[in-house]
Short mmCIF file of C-alpha atoms in Angstrom, two decimals:
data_model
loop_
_atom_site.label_atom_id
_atom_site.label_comp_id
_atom_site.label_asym_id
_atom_site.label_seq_id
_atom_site.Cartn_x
_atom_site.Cartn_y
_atom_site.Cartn_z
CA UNK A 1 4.81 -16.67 25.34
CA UNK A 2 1.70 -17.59 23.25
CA UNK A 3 1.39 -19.02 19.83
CA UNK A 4 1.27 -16.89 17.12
CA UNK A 5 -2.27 -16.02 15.78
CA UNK A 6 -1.31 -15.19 12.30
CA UNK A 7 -0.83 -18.29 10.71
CA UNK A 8 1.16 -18.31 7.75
CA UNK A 9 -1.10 -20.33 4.84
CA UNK A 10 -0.34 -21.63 1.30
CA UNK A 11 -1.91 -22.49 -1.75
CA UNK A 12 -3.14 -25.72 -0.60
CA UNK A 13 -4.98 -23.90 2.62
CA UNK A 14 -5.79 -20.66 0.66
CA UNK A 15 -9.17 -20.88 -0.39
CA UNK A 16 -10.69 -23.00 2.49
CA UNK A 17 -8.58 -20.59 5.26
CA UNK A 18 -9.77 -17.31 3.82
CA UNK A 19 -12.07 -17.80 0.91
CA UNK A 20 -14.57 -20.09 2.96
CA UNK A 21 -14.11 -18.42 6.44
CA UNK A 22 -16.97 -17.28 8.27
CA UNK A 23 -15.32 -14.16 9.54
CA UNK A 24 -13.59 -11.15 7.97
CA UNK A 25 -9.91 -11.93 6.81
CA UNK A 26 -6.94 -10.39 6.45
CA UNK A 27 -4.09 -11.37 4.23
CA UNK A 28 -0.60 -9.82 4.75
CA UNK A 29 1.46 -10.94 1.72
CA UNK A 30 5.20 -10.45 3.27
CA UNK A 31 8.45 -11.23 2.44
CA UNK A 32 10.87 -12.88 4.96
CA UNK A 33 13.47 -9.61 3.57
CA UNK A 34 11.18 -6.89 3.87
CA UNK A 35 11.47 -4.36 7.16
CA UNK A 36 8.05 -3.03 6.75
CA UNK A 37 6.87 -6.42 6.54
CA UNK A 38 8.67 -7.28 9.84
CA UNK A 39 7.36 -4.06 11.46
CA UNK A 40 4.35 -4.84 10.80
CA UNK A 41 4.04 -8.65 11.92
CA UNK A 42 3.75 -7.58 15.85
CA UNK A 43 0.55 -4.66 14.65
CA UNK A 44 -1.01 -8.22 12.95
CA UNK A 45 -0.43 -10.45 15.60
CA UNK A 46 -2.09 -7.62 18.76
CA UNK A 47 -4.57 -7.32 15.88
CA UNK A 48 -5.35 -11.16 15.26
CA UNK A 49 -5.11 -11.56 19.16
CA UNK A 50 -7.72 -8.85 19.50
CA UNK A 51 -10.12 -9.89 16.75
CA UNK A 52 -10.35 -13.66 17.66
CA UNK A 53 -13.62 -14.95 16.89
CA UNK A 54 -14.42 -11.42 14.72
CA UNK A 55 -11.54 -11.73 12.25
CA UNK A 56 -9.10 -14.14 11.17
CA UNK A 57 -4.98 -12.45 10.12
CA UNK A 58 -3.44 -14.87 7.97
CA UNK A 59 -0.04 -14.28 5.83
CA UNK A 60 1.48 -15.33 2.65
CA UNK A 61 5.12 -15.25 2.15
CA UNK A 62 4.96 -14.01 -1.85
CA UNK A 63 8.04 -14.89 -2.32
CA UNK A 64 7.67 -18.70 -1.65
CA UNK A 65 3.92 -18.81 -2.97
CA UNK A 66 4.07 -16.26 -6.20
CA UNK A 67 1.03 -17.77 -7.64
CA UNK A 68 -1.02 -16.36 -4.52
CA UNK A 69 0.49 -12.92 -5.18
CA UNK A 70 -0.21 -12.72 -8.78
CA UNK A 71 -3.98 -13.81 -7.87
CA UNK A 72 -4.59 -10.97 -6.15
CA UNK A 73 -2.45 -8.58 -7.98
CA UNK A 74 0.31 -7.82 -5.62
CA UNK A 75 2.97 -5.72 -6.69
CA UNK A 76 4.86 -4.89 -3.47
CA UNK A 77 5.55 -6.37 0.49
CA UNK A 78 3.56 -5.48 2.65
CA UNK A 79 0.43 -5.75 1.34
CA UNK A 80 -2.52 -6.33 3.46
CA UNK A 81 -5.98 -7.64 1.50
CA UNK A 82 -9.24 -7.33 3.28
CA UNK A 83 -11.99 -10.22 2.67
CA UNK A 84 -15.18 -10.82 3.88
CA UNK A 85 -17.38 -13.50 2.67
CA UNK A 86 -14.72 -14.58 -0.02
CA UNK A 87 -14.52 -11.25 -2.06
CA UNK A 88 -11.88 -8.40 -1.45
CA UNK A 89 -12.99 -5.38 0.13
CA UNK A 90 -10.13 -3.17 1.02
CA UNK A 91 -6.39 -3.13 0.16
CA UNK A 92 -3.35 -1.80 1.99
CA UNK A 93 0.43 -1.73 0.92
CA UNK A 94 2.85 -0.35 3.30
CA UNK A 95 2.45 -0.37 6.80
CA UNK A 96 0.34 0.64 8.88
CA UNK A 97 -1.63 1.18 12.00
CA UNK A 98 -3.95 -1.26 13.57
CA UNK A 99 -6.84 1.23 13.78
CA UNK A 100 -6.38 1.45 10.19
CA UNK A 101 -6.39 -2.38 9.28
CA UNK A 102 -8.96 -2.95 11.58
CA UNK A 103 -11.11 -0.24 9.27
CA UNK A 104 -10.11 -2.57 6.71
CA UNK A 105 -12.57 -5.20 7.67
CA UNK A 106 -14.93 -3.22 9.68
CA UNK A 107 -15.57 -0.07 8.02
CA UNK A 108 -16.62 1.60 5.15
CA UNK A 109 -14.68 -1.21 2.76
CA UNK A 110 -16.37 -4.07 4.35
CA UNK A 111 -19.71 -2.37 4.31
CA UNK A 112 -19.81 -1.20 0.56
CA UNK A 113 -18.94 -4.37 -0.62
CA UNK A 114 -21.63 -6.24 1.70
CA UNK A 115 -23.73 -3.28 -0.16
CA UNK A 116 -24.72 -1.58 3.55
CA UNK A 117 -24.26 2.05 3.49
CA UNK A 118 -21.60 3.47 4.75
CA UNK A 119 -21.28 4.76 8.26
CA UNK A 120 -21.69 8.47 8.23
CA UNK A 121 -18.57 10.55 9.25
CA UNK A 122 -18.90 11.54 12.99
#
């Protein structure tokens, strides 16, 4: 069995893990008591797996690192934060699919904040 490619990252690691990373990131803030959250750990992992070298999953237990949470207003587990280039481009709480996070990073969030137009619908 392989490593896991989500790493789990505090507030030490934050900013240089995700803030200064040269690819897309997502950030799952979890909660070692949350089913969703644990449903949605194997989507991340295939996902992180997948994306190596084009995206980087990390997570954030919220309930050890609050501070992180509050930083980036989140109210509820599982919430999954899109970055690119340091800045927040998408947001999802609840889970989900991984066609949908991976839109997250790579679609019409990403784009808009990078200031590209949007892909039209096809």
């Amino acid at each position: 069995m392989s490593t896991n490619p989500v790493h789990e990252i505090d507030e030490l690691g934050f900013d240089a893990e995700v803030l200064e990373a040269g690819v897309p990131v997502l950030v799952e803030f979890t909660a070692t008591w949350c089913p969703p959250c644990r449903a949605l750990a194997p989507i991340l992992h295939r996902l992180a797996e997948e994306g190596a070298g084009r995206l980087k999953v990390v997570a954030v237990d919220g309930d050890r690192f609050p501070a992180l949470a509050r930083r980036f207003n989140v109210r509820a587990f599982p919430t999954v934060v899109a970055l690119d280039a340091g800045k927040e481009v998408a947001r999802h709480v609840g889970l989900t699919t991984k066609e949908k996070l991976l839109k997250l990073v790579e679609g019409r969030g990403a784009a808009a904040a990078r200031g590209d137009r949007a892909p039209s619908p096809a």
